[in-house]
Tab-separated table of C-alpha atoms in Angstrom:
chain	number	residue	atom	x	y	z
A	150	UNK	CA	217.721	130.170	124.933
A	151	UNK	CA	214.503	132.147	123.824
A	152	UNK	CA	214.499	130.212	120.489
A	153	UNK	CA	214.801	127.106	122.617
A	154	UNK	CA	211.870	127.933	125.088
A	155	UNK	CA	209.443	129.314	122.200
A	156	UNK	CA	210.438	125.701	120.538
A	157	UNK	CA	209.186	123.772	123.566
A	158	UNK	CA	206.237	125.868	124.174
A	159	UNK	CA	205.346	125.148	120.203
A	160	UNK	CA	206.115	121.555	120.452
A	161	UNK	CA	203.745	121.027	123.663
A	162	UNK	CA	200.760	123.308	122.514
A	163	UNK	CA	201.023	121.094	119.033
A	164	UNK	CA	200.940	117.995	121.041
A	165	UNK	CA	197.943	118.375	123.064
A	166	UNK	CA	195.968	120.281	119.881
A	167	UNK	CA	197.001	116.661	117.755
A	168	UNK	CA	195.499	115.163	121.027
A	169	UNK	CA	192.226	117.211	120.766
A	170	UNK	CA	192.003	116.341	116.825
A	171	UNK	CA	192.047	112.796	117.799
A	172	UNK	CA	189.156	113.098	120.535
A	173	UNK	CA	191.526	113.150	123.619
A	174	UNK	CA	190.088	115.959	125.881
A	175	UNK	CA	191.654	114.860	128.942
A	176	UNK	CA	194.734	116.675	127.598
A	177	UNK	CA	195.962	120.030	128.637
A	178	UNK	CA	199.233	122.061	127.921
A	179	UNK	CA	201.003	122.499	131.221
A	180	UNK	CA	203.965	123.881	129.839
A	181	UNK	CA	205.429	127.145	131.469
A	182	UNK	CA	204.788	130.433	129.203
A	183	UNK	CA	204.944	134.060	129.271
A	184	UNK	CA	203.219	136.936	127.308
A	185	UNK	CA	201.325	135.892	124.228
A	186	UNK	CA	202.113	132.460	124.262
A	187	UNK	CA	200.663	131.894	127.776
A	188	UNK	CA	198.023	133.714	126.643
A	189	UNK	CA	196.848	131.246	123.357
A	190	UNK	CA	197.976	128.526	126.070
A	191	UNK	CA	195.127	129.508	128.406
A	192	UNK	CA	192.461	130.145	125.349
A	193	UNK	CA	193.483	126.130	124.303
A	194	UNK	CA	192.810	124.926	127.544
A	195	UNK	CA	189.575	127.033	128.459
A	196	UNK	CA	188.075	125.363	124.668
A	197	UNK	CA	189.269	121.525	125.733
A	198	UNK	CA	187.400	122.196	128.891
A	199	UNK	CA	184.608	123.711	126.909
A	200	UNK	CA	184.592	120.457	124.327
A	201	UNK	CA	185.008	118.210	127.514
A	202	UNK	CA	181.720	119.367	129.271
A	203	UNK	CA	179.372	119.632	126.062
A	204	UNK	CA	180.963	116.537	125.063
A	205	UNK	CA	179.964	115.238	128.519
A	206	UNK	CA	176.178	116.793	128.197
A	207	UNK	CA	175.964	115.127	124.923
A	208	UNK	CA	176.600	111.313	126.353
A	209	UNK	CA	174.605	111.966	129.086
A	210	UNK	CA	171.609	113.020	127.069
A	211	UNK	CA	172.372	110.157	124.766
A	212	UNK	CA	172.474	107.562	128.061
A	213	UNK	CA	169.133	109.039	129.133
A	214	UNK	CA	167.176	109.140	125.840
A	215	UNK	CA	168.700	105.441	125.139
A	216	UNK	CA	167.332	103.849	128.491
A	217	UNK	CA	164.133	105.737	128.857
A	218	UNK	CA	163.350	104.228	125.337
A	219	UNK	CA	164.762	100.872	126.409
A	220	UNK	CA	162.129	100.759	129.179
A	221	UNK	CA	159.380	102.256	127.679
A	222	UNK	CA	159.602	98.809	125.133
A	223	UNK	CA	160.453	96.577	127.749
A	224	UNK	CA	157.016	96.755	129.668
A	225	UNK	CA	154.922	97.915	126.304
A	226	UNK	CA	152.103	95.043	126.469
A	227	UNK	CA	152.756	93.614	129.795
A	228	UNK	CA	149.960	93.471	132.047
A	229	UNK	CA	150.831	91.545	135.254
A	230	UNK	CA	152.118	93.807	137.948
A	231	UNK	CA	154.524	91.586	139.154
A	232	UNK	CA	156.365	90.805	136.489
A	233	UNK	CA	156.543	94.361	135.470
A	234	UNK	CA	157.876	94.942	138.910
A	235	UNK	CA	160.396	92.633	138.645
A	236	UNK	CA	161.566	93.600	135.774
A	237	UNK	CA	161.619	96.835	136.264
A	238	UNK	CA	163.594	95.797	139.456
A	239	UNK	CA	165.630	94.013	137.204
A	240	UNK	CA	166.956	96.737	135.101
A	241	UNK	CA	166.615	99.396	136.930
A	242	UNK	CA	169.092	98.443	139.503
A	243	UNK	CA	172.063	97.826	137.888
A	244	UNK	CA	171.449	100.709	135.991
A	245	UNK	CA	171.748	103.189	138.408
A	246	UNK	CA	174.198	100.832	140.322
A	247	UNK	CA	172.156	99.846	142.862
A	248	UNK	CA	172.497	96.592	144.733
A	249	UNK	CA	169.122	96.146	146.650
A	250	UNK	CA	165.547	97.764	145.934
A	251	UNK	CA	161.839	97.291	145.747
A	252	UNK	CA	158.619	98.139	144.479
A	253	UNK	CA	155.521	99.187	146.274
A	254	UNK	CA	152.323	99.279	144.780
A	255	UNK	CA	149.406	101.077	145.843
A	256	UNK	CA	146.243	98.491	146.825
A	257	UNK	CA	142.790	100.243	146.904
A	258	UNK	CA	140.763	97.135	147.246
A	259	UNK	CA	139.358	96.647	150.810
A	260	UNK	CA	138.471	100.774	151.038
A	261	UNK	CA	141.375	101.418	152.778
A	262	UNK	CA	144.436	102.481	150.303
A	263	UNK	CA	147.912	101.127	151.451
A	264	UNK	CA	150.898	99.596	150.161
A	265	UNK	CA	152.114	96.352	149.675
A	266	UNK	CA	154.893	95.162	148.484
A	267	UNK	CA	155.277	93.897	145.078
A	268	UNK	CA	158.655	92.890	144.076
A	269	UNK	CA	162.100	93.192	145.473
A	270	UNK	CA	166.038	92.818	144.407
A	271	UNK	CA	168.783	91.369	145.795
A	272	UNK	CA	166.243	90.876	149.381
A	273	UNK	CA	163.763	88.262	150.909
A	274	UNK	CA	160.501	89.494	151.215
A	275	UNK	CA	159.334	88.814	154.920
A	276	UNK	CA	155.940	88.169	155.242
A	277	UNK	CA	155.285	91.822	157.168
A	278	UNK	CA	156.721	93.203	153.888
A	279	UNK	CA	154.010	91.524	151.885
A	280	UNK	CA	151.135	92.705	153.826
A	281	UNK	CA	149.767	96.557	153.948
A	282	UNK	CA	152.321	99.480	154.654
A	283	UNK	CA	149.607	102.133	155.281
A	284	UNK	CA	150.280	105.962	153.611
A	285	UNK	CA	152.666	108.142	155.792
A	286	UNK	CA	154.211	104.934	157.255
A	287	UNK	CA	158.177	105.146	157.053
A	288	UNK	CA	159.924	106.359	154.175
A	289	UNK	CA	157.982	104.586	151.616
A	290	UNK	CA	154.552	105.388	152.884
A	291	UNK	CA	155.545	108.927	153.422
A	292	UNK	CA	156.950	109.173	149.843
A	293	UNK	CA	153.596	107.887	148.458
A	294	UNK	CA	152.133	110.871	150.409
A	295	UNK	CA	154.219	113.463	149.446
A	296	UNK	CA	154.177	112.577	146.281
A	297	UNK	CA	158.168	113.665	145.814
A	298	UNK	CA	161.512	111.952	146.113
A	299	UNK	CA	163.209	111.232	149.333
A	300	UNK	CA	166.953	111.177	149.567
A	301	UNK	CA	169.510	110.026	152.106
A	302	UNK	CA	173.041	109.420	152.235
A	303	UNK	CA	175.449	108.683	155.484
A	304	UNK	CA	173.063	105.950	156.228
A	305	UNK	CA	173.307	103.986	159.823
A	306	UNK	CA	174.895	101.129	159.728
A	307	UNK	CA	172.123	99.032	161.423
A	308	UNK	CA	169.663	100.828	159.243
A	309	UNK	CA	169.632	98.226	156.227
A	310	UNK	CA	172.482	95.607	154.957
A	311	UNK	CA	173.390	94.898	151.151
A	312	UNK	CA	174.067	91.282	151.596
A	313	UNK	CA	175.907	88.720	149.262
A	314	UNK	CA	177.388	85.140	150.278
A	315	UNK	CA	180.587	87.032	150.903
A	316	UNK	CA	179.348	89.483	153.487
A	317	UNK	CA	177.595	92.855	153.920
A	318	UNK	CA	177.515	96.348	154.171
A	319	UNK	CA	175.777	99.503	154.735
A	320	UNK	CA	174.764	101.568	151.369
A	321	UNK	CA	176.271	104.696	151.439
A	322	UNK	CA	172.822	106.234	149.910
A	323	UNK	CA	169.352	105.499	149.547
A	324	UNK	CA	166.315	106.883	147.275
A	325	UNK	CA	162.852	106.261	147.207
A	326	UNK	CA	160.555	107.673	144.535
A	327	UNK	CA	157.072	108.002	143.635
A	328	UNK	CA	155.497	107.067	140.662
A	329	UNK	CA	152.942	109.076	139.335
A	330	UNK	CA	150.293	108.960	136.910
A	331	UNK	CA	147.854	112.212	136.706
A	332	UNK	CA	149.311	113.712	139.833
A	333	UNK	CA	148.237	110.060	142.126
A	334	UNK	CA	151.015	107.669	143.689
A	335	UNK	CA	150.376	104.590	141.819
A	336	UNK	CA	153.671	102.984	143.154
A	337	UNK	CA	156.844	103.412	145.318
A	338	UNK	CA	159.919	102.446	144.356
A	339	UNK	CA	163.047	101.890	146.822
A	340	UNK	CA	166.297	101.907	145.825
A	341	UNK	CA	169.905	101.272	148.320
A	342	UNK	CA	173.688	102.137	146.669
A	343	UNK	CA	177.364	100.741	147.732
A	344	UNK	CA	178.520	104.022	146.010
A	345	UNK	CA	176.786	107.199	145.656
A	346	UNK	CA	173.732	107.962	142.717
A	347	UNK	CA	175.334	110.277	140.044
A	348	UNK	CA	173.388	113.387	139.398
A	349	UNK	CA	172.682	111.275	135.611
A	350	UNK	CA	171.406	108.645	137.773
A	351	UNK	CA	169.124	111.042	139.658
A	352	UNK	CA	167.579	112.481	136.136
A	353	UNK	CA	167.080	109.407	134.898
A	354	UNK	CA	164.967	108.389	137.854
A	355	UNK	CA	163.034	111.475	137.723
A	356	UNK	CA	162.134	110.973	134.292
């Protein structure tokens, strides 16, 4: 009997160490062990978890320094705001997995700096939308004050609608960031979720 349980115990730590040679890390050895054997059992599965979440850093580093470069070639050379905008909308929000957004940019020209609206995703632009959003003004105007991201999740449901010719819902979160150039708001960007933004998702939009 303690021939035949040492045999099992063997069999399933070779298993899930094949597993591990062949890049499987969702693996791990559940079998039932005493003494030294549970032991080397728990050392196995403390390394796949080890090789699971560098593993993990690694493609998320990878996924970041892939798209920031995508972008930064994307709108190398373009010079009219709105088509950066929109395709910066463009991108960006399936990216991230967002399914409505928009871009503010900041408009100095009459004396008085505001916002106005410059592109959008997945939403009509109302006319209100296109004119000036002055600084401090809801969460896009207070964004481009503060100069730092604004977060919110468990969103009303009469608060905004993701729409399709299906139906709508609520998004579950919402972000809107600043971008900065020399410490200044030069733009706002506003971005809505069905799901949640991953904490990738979040660094990515920082950077």
């Amino acid at each position: 009997l303690l021939a035949a349980n040492l045999t099992t115990q063997v069999r399933a730590i070779a298993d899930v160490a094949t597993a591990v040679t062949k890049g499987d890390l969702t693996r791990e050895i559940q079998v039932d062990a005493r003494g030294e054997v549970v032991e080397l059992k728990d050392n196995i599965n403390a390394m796949i978890q080890n090789l699971r979440a560098t593993t993990d850093q690694n493609m998320e580093q990878d996924w970041l320094k892939t798209n920031l470069a995508k972008f930064t070639n994307m709108l190398q050379g373009q010079r009219d705001l709105t088509t950066v905008g929109q395709m910066l909308l463009s991108e960006l929000a399936p990216l991230v997995n967002a399914q409505c957004g928009a871009i503010y940019q900041m408009d100095s020209s009459n004396g008085h700096p505001h916002l106005a609206m410059l592109a959008g995703y997945a939403r009509a632009m109302t006319q209100d939308e296109r004119s000036r959003l002055s600084l401090g003004a809801g969460l896009v105007g207070q964004c481009a004050v503060e100069k730092r991201p604004i977060m919110i999740s468990d969103i009303p449901r009469d608060y905004v609608r993701i729409t399709s010719s299906l139906g709508d819902a609520p998004p579950r979160n919402l972000i809107v960031l600043p971008v900065l150039f020399e410490g200044e708001t030069k733009a706002v960007i506003e971005l809505a979720t069905l799901s949640q933004f991953t904490s990738t998702h979040l660094t990515f939009l920082s950077q």
